[in-house]
Coordinates of C-alpha atoms and ligand atoms in Angstrom, one line a residue:
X20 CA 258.5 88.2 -173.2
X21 CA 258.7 92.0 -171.4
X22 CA 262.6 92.7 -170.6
X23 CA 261.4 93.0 -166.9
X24 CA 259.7 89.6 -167.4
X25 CA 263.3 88.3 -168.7
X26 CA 265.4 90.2 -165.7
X27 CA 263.1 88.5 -163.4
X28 CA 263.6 84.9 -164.7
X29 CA 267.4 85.9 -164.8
X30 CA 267.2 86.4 -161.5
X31 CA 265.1 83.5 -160.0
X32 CA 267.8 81.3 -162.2
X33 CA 270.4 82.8 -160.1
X34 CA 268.8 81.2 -157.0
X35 CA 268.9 78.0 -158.8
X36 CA 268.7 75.4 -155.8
X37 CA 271.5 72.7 -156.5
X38 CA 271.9 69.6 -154.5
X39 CA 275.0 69.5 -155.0
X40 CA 277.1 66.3 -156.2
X41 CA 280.2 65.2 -157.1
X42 CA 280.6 64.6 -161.0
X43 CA 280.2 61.1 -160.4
X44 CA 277.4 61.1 -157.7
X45 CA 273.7 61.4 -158.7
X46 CA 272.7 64.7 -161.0
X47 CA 272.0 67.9 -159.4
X48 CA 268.1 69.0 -158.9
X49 CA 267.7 72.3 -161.1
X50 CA 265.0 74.2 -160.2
X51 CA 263.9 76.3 -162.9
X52 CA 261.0 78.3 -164.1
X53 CA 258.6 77.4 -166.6
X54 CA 259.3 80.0 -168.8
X55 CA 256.6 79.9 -171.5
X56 CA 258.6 81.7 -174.5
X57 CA 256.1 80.4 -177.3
X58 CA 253.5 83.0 -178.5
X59 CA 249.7 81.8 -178.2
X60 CA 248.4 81.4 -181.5
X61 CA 245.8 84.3 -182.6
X62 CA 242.1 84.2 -183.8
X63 CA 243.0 84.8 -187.3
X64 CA 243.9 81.8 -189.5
X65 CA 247.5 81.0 -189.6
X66 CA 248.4 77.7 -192.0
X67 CA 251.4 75.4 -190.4
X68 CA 253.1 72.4 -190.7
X69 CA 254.8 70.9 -194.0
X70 CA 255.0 72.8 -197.0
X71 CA 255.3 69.5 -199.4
X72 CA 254.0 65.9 -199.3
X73 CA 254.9 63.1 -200.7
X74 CA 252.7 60.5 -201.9
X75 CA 252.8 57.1 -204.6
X76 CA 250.6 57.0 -207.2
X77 CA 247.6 55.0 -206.9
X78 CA 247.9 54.9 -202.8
X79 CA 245.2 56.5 -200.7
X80 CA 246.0 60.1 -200.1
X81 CA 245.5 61.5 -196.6
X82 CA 246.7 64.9 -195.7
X83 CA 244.7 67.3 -192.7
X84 CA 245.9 70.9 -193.8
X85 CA 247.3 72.1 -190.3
X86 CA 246.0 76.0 -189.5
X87 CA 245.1 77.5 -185.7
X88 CA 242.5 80.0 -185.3
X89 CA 239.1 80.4 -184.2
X90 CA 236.7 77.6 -185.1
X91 CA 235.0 77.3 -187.5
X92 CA 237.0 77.4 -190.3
X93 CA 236.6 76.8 -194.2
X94 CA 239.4 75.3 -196.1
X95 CA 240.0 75.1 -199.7
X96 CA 243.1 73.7 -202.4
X97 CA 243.3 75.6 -205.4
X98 CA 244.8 73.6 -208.3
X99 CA 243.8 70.2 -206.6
X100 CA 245.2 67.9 -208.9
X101 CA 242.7 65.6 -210.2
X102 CA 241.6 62.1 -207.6
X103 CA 241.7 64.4 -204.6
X104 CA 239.1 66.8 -202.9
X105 CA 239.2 68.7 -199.9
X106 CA 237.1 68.8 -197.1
X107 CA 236.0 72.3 -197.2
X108 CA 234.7 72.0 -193.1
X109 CA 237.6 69.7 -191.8
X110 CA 240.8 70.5 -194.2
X111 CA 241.1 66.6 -195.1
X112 CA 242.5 66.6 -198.5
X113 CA 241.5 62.4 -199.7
X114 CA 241.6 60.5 -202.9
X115 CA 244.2 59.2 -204.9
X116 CA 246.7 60.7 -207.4
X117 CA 247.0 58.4 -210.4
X118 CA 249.4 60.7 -212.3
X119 CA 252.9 61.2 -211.4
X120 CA 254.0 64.3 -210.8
X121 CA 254.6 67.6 -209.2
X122 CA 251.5 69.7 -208.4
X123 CA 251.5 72.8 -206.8
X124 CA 248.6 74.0 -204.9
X125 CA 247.7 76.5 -202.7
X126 CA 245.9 76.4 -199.4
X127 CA 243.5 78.9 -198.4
X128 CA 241.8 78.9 -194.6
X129 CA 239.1 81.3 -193.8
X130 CA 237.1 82.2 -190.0
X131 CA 235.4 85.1 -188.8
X132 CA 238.2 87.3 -188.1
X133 CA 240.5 86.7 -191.4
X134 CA 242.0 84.4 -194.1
X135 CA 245.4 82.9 -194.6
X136 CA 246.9 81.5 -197.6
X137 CA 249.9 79.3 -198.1
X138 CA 251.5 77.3 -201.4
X139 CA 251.7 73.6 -201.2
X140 CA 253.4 71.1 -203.5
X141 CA 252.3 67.5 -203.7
X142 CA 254.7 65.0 -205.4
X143 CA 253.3 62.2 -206.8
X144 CA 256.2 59.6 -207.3
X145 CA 258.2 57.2 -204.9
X146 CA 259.9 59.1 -202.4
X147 CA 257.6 59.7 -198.9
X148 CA 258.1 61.5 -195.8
X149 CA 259.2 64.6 -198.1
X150 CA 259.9 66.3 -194.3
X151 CA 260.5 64.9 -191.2
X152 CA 257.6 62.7 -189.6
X153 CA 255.4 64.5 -187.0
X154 CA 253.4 63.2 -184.3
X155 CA 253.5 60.9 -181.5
X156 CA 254.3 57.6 -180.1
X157 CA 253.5 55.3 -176.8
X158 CA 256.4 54.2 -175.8
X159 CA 257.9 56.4 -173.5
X160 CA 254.4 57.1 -171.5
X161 CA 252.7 53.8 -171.8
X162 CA 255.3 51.4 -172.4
X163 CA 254.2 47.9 -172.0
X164 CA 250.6 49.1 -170.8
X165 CA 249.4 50.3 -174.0
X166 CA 245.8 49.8 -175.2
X167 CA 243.4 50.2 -178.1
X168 CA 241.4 53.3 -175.8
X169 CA 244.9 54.7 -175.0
X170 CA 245.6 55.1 -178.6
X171 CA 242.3 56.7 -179.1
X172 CA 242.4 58.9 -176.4
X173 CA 246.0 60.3 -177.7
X174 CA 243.9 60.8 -181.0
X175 CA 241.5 62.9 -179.5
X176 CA 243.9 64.9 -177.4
X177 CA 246.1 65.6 -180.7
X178 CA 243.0 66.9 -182.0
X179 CA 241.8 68.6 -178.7
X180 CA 245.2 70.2 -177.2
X181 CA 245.6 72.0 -181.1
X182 CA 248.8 69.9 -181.9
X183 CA 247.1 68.7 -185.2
X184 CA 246.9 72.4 -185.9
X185 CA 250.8 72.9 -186.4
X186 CA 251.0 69.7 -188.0
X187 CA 251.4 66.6 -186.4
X188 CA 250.4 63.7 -187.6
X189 CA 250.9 60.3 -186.9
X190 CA 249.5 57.9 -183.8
X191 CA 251.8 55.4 -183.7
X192 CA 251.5 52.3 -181.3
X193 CA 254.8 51.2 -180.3
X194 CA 255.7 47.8 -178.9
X195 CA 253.4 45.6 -177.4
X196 CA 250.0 45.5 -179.2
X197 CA 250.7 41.4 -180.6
X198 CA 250.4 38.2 -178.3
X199 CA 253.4 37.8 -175.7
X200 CA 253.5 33.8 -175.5
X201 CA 255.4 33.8 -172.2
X202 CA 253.6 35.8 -170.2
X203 CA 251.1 35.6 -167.1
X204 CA 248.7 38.1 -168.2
X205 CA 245.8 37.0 -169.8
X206 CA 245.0 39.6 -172.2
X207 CA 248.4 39.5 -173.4
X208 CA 247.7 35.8 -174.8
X209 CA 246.1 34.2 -177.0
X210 CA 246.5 32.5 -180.3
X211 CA 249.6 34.8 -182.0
X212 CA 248.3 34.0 -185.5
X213 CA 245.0 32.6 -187.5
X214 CA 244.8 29.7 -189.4
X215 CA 246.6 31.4 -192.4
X216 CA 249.6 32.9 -190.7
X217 CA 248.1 36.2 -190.3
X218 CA 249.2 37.8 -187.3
X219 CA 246.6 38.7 -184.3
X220 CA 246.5 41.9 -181.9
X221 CA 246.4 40.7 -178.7
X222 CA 243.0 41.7 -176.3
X223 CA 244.2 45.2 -175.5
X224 CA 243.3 45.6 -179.1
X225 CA 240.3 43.6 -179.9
X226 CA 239.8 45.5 -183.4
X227 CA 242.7 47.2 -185.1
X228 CA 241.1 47.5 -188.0
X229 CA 238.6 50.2 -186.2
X230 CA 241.4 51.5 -184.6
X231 CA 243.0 53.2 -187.8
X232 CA 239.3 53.9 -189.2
X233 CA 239.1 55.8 -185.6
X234 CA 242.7 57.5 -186.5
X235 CA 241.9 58.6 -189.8
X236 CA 238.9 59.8 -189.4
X237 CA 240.0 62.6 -187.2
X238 CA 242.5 63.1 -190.3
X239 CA 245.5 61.8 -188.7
X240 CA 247.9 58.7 -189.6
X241 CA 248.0 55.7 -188.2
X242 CA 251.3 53.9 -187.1
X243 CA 252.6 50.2 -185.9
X244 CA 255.6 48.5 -184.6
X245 CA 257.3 45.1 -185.1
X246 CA 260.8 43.5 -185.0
X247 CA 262.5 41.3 -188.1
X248 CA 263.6 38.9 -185.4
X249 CA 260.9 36.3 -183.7
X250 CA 259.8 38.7 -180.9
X251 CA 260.1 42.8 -180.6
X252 CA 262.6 44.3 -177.9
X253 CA 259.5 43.3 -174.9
X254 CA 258.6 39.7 -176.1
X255 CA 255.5 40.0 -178.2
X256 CA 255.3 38.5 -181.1
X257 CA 256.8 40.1 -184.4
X258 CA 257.6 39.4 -188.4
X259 CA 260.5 36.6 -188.9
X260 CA 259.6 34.5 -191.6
X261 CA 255.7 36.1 -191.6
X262 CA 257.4 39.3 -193.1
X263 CA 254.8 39.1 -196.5
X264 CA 251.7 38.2 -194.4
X265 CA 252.9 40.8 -191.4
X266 CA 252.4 43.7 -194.0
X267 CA 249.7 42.6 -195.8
X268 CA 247.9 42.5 -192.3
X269 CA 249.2 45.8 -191.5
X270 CA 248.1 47.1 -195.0
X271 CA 244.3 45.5 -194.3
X272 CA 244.5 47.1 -191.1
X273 CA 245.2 50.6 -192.4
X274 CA 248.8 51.7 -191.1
X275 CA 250.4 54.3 -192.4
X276 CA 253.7 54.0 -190.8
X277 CA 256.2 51.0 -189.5
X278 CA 258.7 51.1 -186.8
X279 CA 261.2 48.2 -187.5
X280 CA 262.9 47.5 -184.4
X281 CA 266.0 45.4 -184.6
X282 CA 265.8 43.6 -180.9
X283 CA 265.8 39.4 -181.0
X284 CA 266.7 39.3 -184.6
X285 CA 270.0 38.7 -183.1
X286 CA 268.9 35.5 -182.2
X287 CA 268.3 34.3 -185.4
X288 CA 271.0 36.0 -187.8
X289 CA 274.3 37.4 -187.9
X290 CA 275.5 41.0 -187.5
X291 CA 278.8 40.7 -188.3
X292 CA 278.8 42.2 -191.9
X293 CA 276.8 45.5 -193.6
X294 CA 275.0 43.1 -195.6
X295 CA 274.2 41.0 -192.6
X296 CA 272.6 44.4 -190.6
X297 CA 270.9 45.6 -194.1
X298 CA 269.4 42.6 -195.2
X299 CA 266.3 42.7 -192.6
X300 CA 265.5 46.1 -193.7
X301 CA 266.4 45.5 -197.6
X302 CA 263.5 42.4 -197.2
X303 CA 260.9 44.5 -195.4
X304 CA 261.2 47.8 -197.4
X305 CA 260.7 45.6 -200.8
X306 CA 257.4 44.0 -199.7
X307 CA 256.3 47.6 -198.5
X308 CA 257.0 48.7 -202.1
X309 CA 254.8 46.1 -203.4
X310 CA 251.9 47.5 -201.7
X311 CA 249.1 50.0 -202.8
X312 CA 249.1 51.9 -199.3
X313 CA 252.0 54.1 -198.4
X314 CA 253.7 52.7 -195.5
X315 CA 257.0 54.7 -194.2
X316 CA 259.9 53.1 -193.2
X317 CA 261.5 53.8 -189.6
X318 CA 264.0 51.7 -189.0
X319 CA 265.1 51.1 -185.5
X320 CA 268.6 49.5 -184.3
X321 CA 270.9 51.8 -182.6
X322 CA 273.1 53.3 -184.9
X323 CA 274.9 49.7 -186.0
X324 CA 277.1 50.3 -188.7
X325 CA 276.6 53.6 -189.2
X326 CA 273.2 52.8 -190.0
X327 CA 272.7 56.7 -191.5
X328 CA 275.2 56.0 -194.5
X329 CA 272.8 53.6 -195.7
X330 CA 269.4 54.2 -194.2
X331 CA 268.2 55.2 -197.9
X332 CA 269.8 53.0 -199.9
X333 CA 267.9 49.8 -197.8
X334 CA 264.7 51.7 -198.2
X335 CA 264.6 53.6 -194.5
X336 CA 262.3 56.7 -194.3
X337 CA 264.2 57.3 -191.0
X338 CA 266.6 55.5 -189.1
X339 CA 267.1 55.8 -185.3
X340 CA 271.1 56.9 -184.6
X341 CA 271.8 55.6 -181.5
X342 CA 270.0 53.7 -178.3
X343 CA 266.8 54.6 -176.3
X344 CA 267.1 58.2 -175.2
X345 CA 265.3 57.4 -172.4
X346 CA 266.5 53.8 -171.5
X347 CA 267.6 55.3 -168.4
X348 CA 264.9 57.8 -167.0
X349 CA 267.4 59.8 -164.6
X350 CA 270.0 59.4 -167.6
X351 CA 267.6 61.4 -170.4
X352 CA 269.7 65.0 -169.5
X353 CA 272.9 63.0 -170.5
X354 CA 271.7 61.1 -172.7
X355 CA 270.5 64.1 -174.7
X356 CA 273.7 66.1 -174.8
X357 CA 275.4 62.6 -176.3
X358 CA 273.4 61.2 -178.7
X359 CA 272.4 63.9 -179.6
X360 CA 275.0 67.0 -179.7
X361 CA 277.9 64.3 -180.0
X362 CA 276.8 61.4 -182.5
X363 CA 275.8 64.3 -184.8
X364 CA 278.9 66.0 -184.8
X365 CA 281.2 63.6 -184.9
X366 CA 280.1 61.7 -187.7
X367 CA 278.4 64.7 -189.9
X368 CA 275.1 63.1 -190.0
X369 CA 274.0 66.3 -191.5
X370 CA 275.7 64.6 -195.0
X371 CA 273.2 61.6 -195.2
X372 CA 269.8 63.2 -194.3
X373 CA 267.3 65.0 -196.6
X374 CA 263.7 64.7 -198.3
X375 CA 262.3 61.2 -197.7
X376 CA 265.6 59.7 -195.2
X377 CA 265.6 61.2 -192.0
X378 CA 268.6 60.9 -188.9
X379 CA 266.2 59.6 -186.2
X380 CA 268.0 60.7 -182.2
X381 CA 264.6 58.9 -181.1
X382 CA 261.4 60.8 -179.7
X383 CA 260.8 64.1 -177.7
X384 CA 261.0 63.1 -174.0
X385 CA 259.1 66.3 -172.5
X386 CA 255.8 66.4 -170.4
X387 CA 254.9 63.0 -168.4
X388 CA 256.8 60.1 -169.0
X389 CA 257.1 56.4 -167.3
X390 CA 259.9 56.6 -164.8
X391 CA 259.9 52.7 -165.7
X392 CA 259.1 52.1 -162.1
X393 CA 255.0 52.1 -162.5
X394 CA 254.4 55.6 -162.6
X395 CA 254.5 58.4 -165.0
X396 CA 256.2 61.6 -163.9
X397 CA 257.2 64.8 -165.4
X398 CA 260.6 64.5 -167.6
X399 CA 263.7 65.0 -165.8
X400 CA 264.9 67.2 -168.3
X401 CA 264.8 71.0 -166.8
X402 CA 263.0 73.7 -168.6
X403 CA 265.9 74.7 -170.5
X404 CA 267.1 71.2 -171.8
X405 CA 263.4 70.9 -172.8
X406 CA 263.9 73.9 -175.1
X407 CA 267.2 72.4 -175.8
X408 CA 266.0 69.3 -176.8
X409 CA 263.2 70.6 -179.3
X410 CA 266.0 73.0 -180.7
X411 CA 268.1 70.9 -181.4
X412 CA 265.9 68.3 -182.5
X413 CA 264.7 71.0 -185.7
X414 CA 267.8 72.3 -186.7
X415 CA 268.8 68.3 -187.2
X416 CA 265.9 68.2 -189.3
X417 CA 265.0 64.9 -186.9
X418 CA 261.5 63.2 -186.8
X419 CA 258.8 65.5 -184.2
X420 CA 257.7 62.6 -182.2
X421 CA 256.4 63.2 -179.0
X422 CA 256.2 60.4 -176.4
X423 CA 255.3 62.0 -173.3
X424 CA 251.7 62.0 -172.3
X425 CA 249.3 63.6 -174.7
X426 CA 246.4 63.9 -172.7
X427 CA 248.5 65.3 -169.9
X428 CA 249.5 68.7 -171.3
X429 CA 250.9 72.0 -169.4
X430 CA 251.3 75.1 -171.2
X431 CA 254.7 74.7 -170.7
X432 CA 254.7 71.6 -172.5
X433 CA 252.3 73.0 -175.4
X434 CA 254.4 75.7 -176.2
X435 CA 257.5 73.7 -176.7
X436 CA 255.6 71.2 -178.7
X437 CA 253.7 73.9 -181.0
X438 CA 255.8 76.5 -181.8
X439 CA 255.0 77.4 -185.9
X440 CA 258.7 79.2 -186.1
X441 CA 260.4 76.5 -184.9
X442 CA 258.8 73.9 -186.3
X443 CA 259.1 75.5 -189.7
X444 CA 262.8 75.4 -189.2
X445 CA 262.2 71.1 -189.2
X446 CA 259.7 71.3 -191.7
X447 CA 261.9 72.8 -194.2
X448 CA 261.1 71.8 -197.8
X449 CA 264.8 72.0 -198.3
X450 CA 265.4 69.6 -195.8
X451 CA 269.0 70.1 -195.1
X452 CA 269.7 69.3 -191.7
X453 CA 272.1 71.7 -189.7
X454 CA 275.2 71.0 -188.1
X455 CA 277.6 72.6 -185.6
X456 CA 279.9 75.4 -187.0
X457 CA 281.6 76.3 -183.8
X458 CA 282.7 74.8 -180.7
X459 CA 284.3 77.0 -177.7
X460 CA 284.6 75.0 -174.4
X461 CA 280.5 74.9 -173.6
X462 CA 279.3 77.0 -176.0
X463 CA 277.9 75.5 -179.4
X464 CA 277.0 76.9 -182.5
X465 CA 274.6 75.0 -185.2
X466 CA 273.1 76.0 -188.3
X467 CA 270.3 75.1 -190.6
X468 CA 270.1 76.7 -194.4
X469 CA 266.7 76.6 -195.3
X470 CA 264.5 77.3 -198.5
X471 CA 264.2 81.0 -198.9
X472 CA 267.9 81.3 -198.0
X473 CA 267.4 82.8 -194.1
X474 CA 269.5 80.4 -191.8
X475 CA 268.0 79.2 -188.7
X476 CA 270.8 79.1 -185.7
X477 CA 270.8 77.7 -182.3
X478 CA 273.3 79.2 -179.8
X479 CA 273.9 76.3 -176.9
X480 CA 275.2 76.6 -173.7
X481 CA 276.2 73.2 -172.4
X482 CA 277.8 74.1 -169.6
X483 CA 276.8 74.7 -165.5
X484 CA 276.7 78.6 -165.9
X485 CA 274.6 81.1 -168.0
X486 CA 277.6 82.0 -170.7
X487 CA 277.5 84.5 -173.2
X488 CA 277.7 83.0 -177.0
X489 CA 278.3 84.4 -180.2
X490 CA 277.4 83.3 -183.5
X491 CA 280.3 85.0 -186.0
X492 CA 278.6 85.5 -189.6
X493 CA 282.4 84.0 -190.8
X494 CA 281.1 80.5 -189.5
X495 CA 278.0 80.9 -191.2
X496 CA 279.8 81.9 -193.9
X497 CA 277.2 85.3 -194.3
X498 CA 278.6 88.7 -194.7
X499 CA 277.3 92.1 -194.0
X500 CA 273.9 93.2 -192.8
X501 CA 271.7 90.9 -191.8
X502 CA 268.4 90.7 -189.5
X503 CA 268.1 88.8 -186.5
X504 CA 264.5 87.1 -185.4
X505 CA 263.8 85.4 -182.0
X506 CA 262.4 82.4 -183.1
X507 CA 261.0 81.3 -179.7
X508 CA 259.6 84.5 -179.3
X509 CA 258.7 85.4 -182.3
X510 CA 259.9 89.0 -182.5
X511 CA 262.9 91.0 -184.7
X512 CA 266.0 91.5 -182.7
X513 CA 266.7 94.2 -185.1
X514 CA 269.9 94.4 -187.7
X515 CA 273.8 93.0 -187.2
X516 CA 276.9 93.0 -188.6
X517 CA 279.8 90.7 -188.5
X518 CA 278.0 88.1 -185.3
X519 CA 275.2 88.3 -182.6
X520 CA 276.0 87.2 -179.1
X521 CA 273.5 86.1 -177.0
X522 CA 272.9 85.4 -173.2
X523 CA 272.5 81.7 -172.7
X524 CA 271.0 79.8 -169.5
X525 CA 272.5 76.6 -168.2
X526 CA 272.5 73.9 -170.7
X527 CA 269.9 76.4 -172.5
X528 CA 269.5 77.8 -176.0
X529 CA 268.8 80.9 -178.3
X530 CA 267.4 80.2 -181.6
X531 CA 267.3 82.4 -184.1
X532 CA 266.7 82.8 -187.9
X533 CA 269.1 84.9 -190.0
X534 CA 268.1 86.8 -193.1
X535 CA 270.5 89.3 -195.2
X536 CA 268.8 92.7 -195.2
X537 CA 268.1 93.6 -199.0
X538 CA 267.9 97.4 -199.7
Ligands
GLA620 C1 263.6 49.3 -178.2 C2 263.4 50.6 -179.0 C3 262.5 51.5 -178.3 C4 261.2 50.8 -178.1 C5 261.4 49.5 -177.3 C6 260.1 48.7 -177.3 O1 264.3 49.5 -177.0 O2 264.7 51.2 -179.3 O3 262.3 52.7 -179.1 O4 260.5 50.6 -179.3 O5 262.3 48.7 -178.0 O6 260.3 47.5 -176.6

């Protein structure tokens, strides 16, 4: 953005209108500019996204190399290893890897205008989810409303809005897709399973097996939701004692990814002991190793027992670390700067995340969202907790999971969601997610080390007023000369020694990646 452009902003900030509270009354209305900070991509190719994939050998292999540019495009792997090809019109790499192993490979995307090439490493062995998990998820939109033509209209939108393009991924269906016995609606009954135990969709979804066909052939992932207990979190009916049968049905359907959500399995067992709250998850993550489709792991319940201590060792891909972020819709903006600034600090999360086992702070709460009352209405968050959120969210190394309303997208919204720099700062093949290096009243400091040895850095402002923060090279322990890049914007802030202070807007952020400056 122009330095007038920023003065400007600045200025309409300072005429924030507040109605103003107490600290315990209702939150203040910030009005804020939109400010659209993300670049739009250009015409030439640019290749996004992950940098490594996992995948086990024998499963099918589905992976939609993510580049923006003008359409059309021709894609191409060099050093395929053998059992996959590429889709040289579409960028679908497919097949199956029978060999373990690390192959490296190098994308190459072509138009018109220009070409861009980009290594890739495929690992062929047990570990998935090699980065954190991109895409999106129904919940927080469509809640208990979801349908089979939702689904496939949030398909076509990731396609359509370019969000496939830097990298996401997965369409999951969250809660509510199985046979609620209790309750009025008729096309939430039915018969819950067939004759053989196998579970049924209920008539929102009359096919689910052309559901995922739908998914994947736009090159996307396909992902489902149950509970261990007897019913999930809104009363449909889940896995307890189906757990074999509930994945083989999942398998023949063609999901890609689980969401294991803890809710009424309270009902039937004890969580008194780690090996009572591990032994759902322990069950579920063996039968999913037993099957010749990849299937990753989210697990879902709360943060007991410091679920991320031992969210890999019970077989977790990602584990959620704390409740809904949006339980309360007027309580997101809190909720945010708590389970997300605070459980991660005070418990060093960063230590038990990394390639394959994710810290989960739950999804990305931005565009339009259910206000739980019947309607769906933009996020309460304010422009610069948005920014905030998405921020943070990358330098955790946390799961990209949109839940707001796909088909509804601003540019606003777009840019926050599709930003290559910062998304490259999750996508890390390193996958070392940051922590806080420095507290000062309001002002937070977090960093990320990544794979070529640059640091990405978030300056946060957490306070009521725009505050001036500085990130001191002693906390990140870097000495001497070192670049400074805008990664919202995109552009070189030029060369610094010792820190870099930055303006910061209320409850806003600067990111920035670091890199020494070699002579
Ligand atoms: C729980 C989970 C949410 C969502 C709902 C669905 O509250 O934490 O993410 O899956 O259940 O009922």
């Amino acid at each position: 953005m122009k330095k007038t452009q920023t003065t400007l902003v600045w200025l309409f900030q300072a005429l924030i209108l507040t109605s103003l509270s107490c600290s315990s009354g209702p939150r203040a209305v910030i009005v804020e500019p939109k400010v659209i900070l993300t670049p739009k991509p250009g015409p030439s190719p640019r290749i996004s996204g992950a940098k490594v994939f996992g995948v086990r050998p024998g499963s099918p292999f589905l992976f939609t190399i993510p580049a923006t540019g003008d359409k059309p495009m021709k894609y191409e792997v060099v050093n395929l290893p053998s059992g996959l090809t590429c889709d040289e019109n579409t960028g679908q790499i497919s097949g199956t890897i029978e060999k373990p192993g690390e192959y490296l490979t190098t994308f190459r995307v072509r138009n018109n205008i220009g070409n861009a090439e980009r290594s890739f490493r495929i690992v062929c062995g047990e570990t998935l989810a090699l980065t954190p998990h991109m895409g999106w998820n129904s919940w927080y939109v469509w809640e208990n409303h979801v349908t089979d033509k939702i689904i496939r209209s949030a398909a076509d939108a990731m396609v359509s809005s370019g969000m496939k393009d830097h990298g996401y991924m997965y369409i999951n269906i969250d809660d509510c897709w199985s046979v609620k016995p209790s309750s009025k609606d008729s096309t939430l009954l039915g018969k819950p399973r067939d004759k053989n135990g196998m579970i049924n969709s209920n008539k929102r979804f009359p096919d689910m097996k052309a559901l995922t066909d739908y998914i994947h052939s736009k090159g996307l992932k396909a992902g489902i939701y149950t509970s261990p207990g007897p019913f999930t979190c809104a009363g449909h009916v889940a896995a307890y004692k189906f757990e074999e049968k509930d994945i083989a049905r999942y398998v023949d359907w063609g999901y890609d990814f689980l969401k294991y959500d803890w809710c009424s399995y309270s009902n039937v067992a004890r969580k008194d002991t780690l090996p009572d709250l591990q032994k759902p998850y322990k069950l579920i993550s063996g039968i999913l190793r037993k099957q010749k489709r990849d299937i990753v792991l989210n697990l879902c319940q709360y943060g007991m027992g410091d679920v991320w201590k031992w969210g890999k060792e019970v077989g977790g891909n990602s584990w959620r670390t704390a409740g809904d972020l949006g339980g309360s819709f007027e309580g997101i903006g809190t909720a945010l700067f708590r389970d997300g600034f605070d459980v991660y600090s005070r418990d060093s999360l960063q230590v038990y995340g990394g390639p394959g086992a994710w810290n989960d702070p739950d999804y990305l709460l931005l565009g339009y969202l259910s206000n739980w009352k019947g309607e769906t209405v933009p996020t309460p968050l304010t422009p610069n907790e948005q920014y905030t959120q998405v921020s943070l969210w990358c330098l955790v190394a946390a799961p990209l999971i949109f839940s707001g309303d796909i088909t509804r997208l601003d540019e606003f919204t777009l840019g926050l969601l599709t930003n290559d720099e910062i998304i490259e700062v999750d996508q890390d093949p390193l996958g070392k997610p940051g922590y806080r290096v420095s507290k000062q009243k309001d002002s937070e400091v977090w960093m990320k080390p990544l794979e070529d040895g640059s640091i990405a850095v978030g300056l946060f402002n957490r306070g009521e007023a725009v505050s001036k923060i500085t990130a001191f090279w002693s906390d990140l322990h870097i000495s001497g000369k070192q670049s400074i890049r805008d990664s919202w914007r995109q552009n070189d802030l030029g060369i610094f020694e010792n820190s870099y202070s930055a303006k910061v807007q209320r409850h806003g952020v600067v990111m920035i990646r670091i890199r020494p400056v070699t002579k």
